[in-house]
Structures are given as C-alpha cells and as structure tokens.
Short mmCIF file of C-alpha atoms in Angstrom, two decimals:
data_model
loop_
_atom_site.label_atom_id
_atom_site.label_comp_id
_atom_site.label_asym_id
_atom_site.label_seq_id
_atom_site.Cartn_x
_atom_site.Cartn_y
_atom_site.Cartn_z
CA UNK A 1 -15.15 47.62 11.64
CA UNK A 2 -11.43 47.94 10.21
CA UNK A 3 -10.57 46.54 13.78
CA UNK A 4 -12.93 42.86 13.13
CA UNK A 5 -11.09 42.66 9.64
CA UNK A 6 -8.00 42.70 10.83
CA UNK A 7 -8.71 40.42 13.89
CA UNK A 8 -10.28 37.69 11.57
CA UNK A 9 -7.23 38.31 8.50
CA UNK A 10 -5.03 37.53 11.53
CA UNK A 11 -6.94 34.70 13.18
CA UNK A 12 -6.56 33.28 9.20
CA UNK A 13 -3.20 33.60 8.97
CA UNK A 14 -2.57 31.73 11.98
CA UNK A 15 -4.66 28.68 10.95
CA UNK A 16 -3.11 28.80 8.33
CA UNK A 17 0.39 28.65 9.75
CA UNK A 18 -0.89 26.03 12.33
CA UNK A 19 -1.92 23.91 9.21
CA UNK A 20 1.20 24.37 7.84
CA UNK A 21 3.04 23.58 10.86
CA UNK A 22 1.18 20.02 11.82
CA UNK A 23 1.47 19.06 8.45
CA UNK A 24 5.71 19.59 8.51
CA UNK A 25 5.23 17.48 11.73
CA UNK A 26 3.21 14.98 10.29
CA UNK A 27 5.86 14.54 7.26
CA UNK A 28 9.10 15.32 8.72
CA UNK A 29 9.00 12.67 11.95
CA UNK A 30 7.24 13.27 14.73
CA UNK A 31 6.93 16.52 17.57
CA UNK A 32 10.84 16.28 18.31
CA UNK A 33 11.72 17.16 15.17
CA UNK A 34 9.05 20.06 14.68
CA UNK A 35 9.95 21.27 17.91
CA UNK A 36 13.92 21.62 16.71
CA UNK A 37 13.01 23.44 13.45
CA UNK A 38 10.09 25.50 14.80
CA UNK A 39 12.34 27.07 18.33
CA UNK A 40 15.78 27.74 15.90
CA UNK A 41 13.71 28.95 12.96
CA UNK A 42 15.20 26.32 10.66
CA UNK A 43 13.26 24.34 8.00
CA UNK A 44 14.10 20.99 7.07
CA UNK A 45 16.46 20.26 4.59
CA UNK A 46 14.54 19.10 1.11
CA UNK A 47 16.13 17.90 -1.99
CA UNK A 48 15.79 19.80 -5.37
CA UNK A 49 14.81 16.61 -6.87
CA UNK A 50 11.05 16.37 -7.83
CA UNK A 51 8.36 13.88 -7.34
CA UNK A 52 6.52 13.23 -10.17
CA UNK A 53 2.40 12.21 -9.23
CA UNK A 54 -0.14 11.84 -11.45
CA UNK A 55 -3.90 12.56 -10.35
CA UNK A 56 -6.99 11.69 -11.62
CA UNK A 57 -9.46 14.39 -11.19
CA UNK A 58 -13.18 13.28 -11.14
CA UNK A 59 -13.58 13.58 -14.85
CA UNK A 60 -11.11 10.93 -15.29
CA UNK A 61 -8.38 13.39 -16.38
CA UNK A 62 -5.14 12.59 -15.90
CA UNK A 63 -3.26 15.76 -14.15
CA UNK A 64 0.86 15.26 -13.51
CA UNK A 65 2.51 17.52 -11.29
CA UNK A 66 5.68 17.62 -9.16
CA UNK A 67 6.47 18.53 -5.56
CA UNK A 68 9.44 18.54 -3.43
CA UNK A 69 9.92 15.88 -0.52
CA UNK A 70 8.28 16.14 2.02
CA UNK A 71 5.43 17.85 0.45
CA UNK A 72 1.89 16.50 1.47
CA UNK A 73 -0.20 15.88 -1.56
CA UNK A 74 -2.52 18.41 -0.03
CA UNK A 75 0.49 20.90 -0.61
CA UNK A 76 0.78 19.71 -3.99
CA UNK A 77 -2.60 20.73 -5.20
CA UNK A 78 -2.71 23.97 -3.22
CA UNK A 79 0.78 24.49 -4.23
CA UNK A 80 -0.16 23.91 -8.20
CA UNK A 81 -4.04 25.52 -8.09
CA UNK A 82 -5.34 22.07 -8.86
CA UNK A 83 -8.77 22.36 -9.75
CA UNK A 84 -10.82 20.00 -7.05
CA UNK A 85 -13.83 21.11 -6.17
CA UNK A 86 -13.83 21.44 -2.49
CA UNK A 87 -10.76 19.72 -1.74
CA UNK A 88 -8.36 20.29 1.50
CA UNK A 89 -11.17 22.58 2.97
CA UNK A 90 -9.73 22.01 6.75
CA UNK A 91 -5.97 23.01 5.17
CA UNK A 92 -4.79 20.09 6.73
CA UNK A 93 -5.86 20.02 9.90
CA UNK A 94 -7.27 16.81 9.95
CA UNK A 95 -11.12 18.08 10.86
CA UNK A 96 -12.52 16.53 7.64
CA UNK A 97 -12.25 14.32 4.77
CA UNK A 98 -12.15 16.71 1.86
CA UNK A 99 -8.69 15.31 0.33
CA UNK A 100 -9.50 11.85 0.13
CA UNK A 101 -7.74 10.00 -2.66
CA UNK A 102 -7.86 6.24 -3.94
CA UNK A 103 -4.40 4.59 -4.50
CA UNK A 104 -3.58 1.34 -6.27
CA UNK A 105 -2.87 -1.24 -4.12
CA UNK A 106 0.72 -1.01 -4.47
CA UNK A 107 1.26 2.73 -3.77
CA UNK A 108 -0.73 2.45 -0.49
CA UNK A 109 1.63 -0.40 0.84
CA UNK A 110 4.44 2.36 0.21
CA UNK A 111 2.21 5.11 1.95
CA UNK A 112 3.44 4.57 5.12
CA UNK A 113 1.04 3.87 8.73
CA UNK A 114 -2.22 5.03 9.15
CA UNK A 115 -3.08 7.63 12.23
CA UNK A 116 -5.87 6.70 14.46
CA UNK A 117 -6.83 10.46 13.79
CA UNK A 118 -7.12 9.84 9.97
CA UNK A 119 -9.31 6.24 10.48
CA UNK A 120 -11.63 8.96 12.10
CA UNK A 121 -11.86 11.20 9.58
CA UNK A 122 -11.67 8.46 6.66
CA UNK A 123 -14.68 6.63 8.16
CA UNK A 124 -16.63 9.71 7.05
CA UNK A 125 -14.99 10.31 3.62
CA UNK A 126 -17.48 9.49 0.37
CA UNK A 127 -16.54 6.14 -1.39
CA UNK A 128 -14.04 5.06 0.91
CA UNK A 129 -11.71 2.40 -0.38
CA UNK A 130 -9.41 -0.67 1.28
CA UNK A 131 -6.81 1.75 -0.19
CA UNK A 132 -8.23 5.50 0.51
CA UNK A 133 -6.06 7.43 2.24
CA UNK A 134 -6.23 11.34 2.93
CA UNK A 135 -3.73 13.83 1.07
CA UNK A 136 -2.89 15.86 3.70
CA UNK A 137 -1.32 12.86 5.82
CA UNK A 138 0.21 11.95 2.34
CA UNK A 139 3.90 13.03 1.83
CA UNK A 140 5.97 12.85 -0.67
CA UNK A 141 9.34 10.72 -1.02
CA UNK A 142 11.30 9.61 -4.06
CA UNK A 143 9.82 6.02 -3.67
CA UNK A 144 6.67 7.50 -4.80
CA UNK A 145 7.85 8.34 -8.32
CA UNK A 146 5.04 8.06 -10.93
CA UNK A 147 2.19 7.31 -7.99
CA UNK A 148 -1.11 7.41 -9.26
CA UNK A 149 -3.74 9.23 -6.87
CA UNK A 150 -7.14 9.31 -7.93
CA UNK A 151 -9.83 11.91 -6.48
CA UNK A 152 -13.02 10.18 -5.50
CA UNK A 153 -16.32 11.28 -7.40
CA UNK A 154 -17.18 13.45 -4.45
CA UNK A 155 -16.33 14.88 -1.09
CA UNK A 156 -18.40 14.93 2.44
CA UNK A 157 -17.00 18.16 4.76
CA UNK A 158 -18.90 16.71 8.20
CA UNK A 159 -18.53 21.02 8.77
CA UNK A 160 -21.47 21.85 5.94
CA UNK A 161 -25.14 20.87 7.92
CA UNK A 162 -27.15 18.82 6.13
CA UNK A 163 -29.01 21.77 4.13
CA UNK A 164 -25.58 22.52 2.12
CA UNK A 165 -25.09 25.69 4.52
CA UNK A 166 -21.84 25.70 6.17
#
C-alpha cells in the first residue's frame, strides 16, 4: 500500500513539474528557449519589478495582487491562494477551460496571439467572450500594469461527466 502512495505522490509531482515546465515555455518564447534553461539547469532571468493585476472574482470583488514577469496569471492565483472556485484544475496544461478570464478590450489587444490549442479549449469555456482568454496562456509583462481580469460567473472542466462526478 505504502508502495501505490508513493507511486501516485510521485506521478503528482511530475505533472506538476510538467505544468510548470510548458507553462515557462509558453511565457518565455518558444521550445528553444525551454530547451536551453531546462538541459543547463538555468531559469530565466526575471526582474524584481512587480506587476500589479487586479481581478474580479465572481462576487464582483475587486482582488489586486502582484507577480513577477513572466508569471502566468494561473501562477498568480496559485501563487497568492486566490480563492476561485475550481480554477486552473488542469495546472496549466491546457486540458480544460477552468482559468478563463474576461479582459477589456484594450488589455486583450496587449495579450499577445492566441494558440490554436487554447481556441480548443476556449470554445468549451462558460460565457465565452470576443475578449476571453485563458490564464494559464496569460503572462505577465510590465505593459500589463493595472490590467483588469475578470473571472467569469462559472467554470465547465470537460474532465467532470455530466453527473458532477469527476
């Protein structure tokens, strides 16, 4: 039995570090770069400057934070034990639609290009928006100062089966 727990603890800590990992790639440039700090063991270099972000959590509470760049926004609510009820459940891995946020118009036209991955994975998020865009593919520069990202009213994980089990 001991032998299971420690197989799943590890099999946890490596999705976990797999999450972690194709999110650095998704913020930090592409597989070359990844590849570079992931064989030498080097991170990337982030300022000590923060990012301010305001979010506005399903009550209609405003909730300011601040991250480092290159933080996804996903990392940023993880990161500060945001309160969002079943938010980021894939850790970033891009198998769901669980950090969906809603950006003014603005803010999205400084987000950067959408992924063909995350149009999947959007066209199955809950109130999707001309300017929804998912959290984990979100990351933060200092030309996102003050950015307002507001958390839609609910989530849909495609993982749960339609009875609520998972």
């Amino acid at each position: 039995m001991a032998l299971v727990t420690a197989v799943r603890r590890l099999a946890q800590v490596s999705l976990r570090e797999y999450s972690r990992r194709r999110t650095a790639v998704s913020c930090w440039g592409g597989w070359q770069a990844a590849e570079r700090s992931f064989s030498t063991g080097l991170q990337p270099l982030r300022s000590d400057n923060k990012v301010m972000v305001h979010f506005v959590n399903r009550d209609g509470e405003k909730i300011t934070v601040k991250g480092s760049p290159g933080d996804s926004l996903l990392d940023i609510v993880i990161n500060e034990d945001l309160d969002f009820d079943g938010f980021g459940a894939c850790e970033g891995t891009l198998a769901c639609s669980t950090c969906h946020l809603i950006f003014d118009e603005d803010v999205y036209k400084k987000l950067g290009p959408v992924t063909d991955e995350e149009m999947d994975m959007l066209d199955l998020a809950y109130g999707l928006t001309e300017t929804s865009r998912l959290g984990c593919q979100i990351c933060l520069s200092k030309s996102l100062e003050g950015m307002v990202a507001r958390v839609p009213e609910s989530v849909t994980d495609i993982r749960q089966s339609k009875d609520g089990s998972s």
